[in-house]
Coordinates of C-alpha atoms in Angstrom, one line a residue:
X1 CA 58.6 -57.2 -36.0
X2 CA 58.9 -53.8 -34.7
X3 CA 62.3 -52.1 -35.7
X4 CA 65.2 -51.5 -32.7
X5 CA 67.1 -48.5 -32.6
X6 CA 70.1 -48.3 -30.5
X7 CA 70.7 -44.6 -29.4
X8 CA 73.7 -44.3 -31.4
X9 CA 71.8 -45.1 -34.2
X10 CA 68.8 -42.9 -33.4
X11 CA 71.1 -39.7 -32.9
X12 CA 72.0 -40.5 -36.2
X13 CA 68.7 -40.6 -37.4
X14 CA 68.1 -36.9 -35.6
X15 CA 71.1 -35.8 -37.2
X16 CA 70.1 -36.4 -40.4
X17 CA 66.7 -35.3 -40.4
X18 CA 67.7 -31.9 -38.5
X19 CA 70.9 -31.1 -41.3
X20 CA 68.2 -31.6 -44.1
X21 CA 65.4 -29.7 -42.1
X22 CA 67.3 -26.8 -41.6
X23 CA 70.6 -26.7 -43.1
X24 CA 72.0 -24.7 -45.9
X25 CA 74.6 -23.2 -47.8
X26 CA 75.9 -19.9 -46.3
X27 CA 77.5 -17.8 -48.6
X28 CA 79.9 -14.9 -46.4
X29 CA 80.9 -12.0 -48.5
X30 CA 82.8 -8.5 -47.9
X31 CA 80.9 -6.0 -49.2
X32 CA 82.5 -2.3 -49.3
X33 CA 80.1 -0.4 -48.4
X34 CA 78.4 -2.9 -45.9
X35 CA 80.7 -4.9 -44.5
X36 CA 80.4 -8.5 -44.3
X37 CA 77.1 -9.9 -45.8
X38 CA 75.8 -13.5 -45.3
X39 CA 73.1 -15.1 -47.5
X40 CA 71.5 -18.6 -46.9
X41 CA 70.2 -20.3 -49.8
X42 CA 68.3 -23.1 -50.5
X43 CA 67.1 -24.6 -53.9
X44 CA 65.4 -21.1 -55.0
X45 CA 64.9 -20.0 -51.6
X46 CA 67.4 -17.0 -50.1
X47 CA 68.2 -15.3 -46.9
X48 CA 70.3 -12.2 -46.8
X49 CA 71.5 -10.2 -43.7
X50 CA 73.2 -7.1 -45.3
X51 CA 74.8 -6.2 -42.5
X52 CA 72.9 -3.2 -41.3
X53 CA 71.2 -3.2 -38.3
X54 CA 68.6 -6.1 -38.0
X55 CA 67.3 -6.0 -41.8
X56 CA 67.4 -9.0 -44.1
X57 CA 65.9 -10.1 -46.9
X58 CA 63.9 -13.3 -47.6
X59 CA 63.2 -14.4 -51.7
X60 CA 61.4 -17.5 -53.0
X61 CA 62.7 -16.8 -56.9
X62 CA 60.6 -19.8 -58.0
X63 CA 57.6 -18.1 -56.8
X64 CA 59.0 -14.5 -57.8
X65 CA 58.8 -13.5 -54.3
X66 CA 60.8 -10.9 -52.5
X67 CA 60.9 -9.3 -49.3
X68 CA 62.7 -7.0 -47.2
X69 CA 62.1 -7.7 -43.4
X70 CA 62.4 -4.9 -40.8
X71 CA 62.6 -6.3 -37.2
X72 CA 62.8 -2.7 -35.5
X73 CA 59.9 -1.3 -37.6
X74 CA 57.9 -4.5 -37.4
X75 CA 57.7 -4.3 -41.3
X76 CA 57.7 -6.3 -44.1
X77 CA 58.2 -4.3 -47.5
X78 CA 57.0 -6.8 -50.6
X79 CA 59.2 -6.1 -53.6
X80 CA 57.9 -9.3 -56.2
X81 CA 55.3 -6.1 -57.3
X82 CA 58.3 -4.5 -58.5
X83 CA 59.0 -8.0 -60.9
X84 CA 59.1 -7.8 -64.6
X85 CA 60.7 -9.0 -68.0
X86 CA 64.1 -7.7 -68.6
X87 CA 64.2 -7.8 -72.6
X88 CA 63.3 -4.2 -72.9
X89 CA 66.4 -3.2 -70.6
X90 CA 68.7 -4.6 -73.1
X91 CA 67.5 -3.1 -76.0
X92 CA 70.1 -1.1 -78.2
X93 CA 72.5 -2.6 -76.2
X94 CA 75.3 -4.5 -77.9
X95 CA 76.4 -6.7 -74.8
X96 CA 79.2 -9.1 -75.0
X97 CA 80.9 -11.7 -72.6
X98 CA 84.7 -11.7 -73.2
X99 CA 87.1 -14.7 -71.2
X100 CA 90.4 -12.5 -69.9
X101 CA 91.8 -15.9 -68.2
X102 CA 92.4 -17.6 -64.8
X103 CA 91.7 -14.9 -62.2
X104 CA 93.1 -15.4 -58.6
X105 CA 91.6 -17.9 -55.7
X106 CA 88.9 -16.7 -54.3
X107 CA 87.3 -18.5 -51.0
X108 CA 90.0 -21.7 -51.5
X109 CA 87.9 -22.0 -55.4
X110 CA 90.0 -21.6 -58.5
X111 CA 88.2 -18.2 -60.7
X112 CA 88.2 -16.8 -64.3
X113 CA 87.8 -13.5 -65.2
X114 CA 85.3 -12.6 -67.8
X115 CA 84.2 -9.0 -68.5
X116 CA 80.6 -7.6 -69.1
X117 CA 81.1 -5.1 -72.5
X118 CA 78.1 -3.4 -73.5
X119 CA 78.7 -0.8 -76.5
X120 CA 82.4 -1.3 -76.4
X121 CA 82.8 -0.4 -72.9
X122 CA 83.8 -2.4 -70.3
X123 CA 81.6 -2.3 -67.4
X124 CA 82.8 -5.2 -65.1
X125 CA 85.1 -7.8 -64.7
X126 CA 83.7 -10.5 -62.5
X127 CA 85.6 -13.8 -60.9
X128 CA 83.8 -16.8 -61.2
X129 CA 84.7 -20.6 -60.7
X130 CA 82.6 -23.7 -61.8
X131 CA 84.0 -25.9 -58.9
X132 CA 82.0 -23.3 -56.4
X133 CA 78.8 -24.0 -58.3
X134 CA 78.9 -27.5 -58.9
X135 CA 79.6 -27.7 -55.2
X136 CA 77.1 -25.8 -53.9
X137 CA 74.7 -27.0 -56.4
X138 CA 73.6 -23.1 -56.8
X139 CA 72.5 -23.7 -60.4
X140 CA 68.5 -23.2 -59.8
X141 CA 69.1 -20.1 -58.1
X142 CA 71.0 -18.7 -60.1
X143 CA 68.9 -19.5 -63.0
X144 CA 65.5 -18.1 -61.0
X145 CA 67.2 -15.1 -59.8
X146 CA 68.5 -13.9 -63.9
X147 CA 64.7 -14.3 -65.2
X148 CA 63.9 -11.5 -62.7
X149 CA 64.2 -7.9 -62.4
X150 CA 63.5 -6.5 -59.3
X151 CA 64.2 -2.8 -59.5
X152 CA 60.7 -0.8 -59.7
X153 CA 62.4 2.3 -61.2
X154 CA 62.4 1.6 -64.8
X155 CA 65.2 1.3 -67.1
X156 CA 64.9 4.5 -68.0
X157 CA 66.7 5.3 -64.6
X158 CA 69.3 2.8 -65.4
X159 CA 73.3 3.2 -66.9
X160 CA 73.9 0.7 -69.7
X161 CA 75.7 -1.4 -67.7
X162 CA 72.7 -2.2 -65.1
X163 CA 70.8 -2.4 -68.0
X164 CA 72.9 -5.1 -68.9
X165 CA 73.5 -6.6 -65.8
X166 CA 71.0 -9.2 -66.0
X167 CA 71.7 -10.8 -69.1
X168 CA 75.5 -10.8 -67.6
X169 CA 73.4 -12.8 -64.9
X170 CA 71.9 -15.5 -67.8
X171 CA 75.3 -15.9 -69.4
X172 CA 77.0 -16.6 -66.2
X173 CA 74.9 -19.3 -64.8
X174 CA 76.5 -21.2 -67.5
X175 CA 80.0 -20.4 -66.6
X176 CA 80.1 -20.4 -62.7
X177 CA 79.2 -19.0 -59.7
X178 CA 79.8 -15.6 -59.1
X179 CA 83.4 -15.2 -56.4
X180 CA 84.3 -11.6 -56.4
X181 CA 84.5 -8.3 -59.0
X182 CA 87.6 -7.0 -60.2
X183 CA 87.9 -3.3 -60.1
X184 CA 90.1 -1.3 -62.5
X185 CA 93.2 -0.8 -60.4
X186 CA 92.8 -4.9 -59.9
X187 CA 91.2 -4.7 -56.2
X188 CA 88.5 -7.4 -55.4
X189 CA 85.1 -5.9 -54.4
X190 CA 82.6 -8.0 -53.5
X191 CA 84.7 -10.7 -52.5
X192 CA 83.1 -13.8 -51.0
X193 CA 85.1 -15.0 -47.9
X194 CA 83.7 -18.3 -47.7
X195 CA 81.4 -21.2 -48.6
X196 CA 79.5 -23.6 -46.1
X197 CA 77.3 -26.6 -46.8
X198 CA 75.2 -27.9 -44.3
X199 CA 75.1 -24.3 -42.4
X200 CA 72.1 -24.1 -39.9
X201 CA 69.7 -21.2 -40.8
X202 CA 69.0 -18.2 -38.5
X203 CA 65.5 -18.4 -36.2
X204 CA 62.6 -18.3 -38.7
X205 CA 64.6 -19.4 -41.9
X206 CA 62.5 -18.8 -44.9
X207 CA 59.4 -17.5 -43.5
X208 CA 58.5 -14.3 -43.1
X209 CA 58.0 -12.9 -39.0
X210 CA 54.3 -13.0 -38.4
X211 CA 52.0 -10.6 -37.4
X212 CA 54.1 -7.9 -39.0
X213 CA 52.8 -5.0 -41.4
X214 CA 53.0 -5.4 -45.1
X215 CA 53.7 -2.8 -47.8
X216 CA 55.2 -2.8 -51.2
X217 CA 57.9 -1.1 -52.2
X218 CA 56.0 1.6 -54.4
X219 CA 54.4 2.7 -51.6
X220 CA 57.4 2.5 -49.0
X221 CA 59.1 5.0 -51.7
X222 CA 56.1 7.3 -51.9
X223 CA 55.4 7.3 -47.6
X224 CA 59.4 8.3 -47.9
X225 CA 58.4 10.9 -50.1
X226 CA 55.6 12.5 -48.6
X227 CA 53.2 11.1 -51.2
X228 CA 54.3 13.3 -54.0
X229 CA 55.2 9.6 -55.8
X230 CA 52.4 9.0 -58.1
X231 CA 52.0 5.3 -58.4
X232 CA 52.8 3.8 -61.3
X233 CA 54.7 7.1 -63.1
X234 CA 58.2 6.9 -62.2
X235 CA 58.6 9.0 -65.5
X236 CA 57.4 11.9 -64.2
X237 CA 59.8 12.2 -60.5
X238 CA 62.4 15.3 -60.7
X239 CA 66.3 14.1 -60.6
X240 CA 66.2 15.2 -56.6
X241 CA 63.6 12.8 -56.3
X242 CA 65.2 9.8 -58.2
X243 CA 68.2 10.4 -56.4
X244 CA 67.1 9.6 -52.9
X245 CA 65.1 6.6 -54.4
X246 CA 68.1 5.1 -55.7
X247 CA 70.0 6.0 -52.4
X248 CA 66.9 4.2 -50.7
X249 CA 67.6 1.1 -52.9
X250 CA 71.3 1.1 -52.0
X251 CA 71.2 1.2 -48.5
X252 CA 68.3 -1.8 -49.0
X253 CA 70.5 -4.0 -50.9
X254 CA 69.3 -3.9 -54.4

């Protein structure tokens, strides 16, 4: 006997299909120096328009794959090359967690304020509220996205406090998901403005644009340069040089 569907009951059907298809949770955040940045995510997979122009960035983190997607330029700049273990960036480093108590609501979610203390100094004080995570179910990505370090210019171009940022990350995947940051006069930075579930994904989702050009981000930097990077050697780049890079990496996101 060949099933009936009324069309009430096939809209549903439709419905269902299409919020699972391509549906996911937005995350709105007020950045200050960007504005208003949105980011999609999926089980480990991201989208993030900064805010800037057209750019946004696409990441598997369960494949360690990064990208930064350049409509205008017709350019996709591949940063997963730029992927490596974090253990060295911690080393001499004594980092600790510490719990300063309930912090304000953030994005109708309930926070706690802990601090990031590396070497006795305290570098950030971040909100963060369970209830958000378990409700967005964010846990994966949050886990993928602390085993990897995506900056290519070495630690040795790092404060102690990015150095330390990513084990903040691995502690906090425990404790909830990251609401806001607390700057020392009390002011929110970073503050996320609101959660939706079930929020349909920009044109192309995931994927990256085909028929664009590729390039990683080693050799982006050294084209920016005028090819006086040498691959491989951040070591060996004069401060003027490792200035703009890191300017580069700001204005990208990272």
């Amino acid at each position: 006997m060949k099933p009936k569907f009324t069309a009430m009951g096939l809209s549903v059907v439709l419905l269902f299909a299409l919020t699972h298809v391509h549906a996911a949770t937005l995350i709105e955040t007020e950045d200050s120096d960007d504005g208003v940045q949105k980011m999609w995510v999926e089980g480990s997979k991201m989208r993030m328009h900064t805010g800037k122009g057209g750019e946004f960035v696409v990441a598997d983190y369960a494949k360690g794959e990064v990208a930064l997607i350049n409509p205008e330029e017709k350019e996709i700049i591949i940063t997963s090359q730029s992927a490596s273990a974090h253990s060295n960036h911690t080393k001499g480093l004594n980092v600790r967690v510490k719990h300063l108590g309930n912090g304000p609501i953030v994005a109708k979610y309930p926070t706690q304020k802990y601090a990031l203390i590396v070497n006795g100094r305290t570098c950030d004080t971040t909100l963060v509220s369970a209830k958000a995570l378990k409700d967005t179910n964010l846990g994966s990505l949050m886990e993928a996205m602390a085993k990897l370090d995506f900056n290519p210019m070495g630690s040795e171009f790092m404060n102690e406090c990015d150095r330390a940022e990513l084990l903040f990350a691995q502690r906090l995947q425990k404790l909830g998901l990251p609401l806001g940051t607390l700057d020392r006069s009390g002011k929110i930075r970073d503050k996320v403005r609101r959660i939706v579930k079930n929020a349909p994904l920009p044109p192309g989702g995931f994927t990256m644009p085909a028929g664009y050009r590729k390039i990683s981000m080693q050799q982006k930097m050294k084209e920016a340069m005028g090819g006086a990077m040498p691959p491989g050697a951040p070591g060996q780049m004069d401060p003027a040089m490792q200035k703009k890079i890191q300017e580069m990496m700001r204005q990208q996101g990272h």
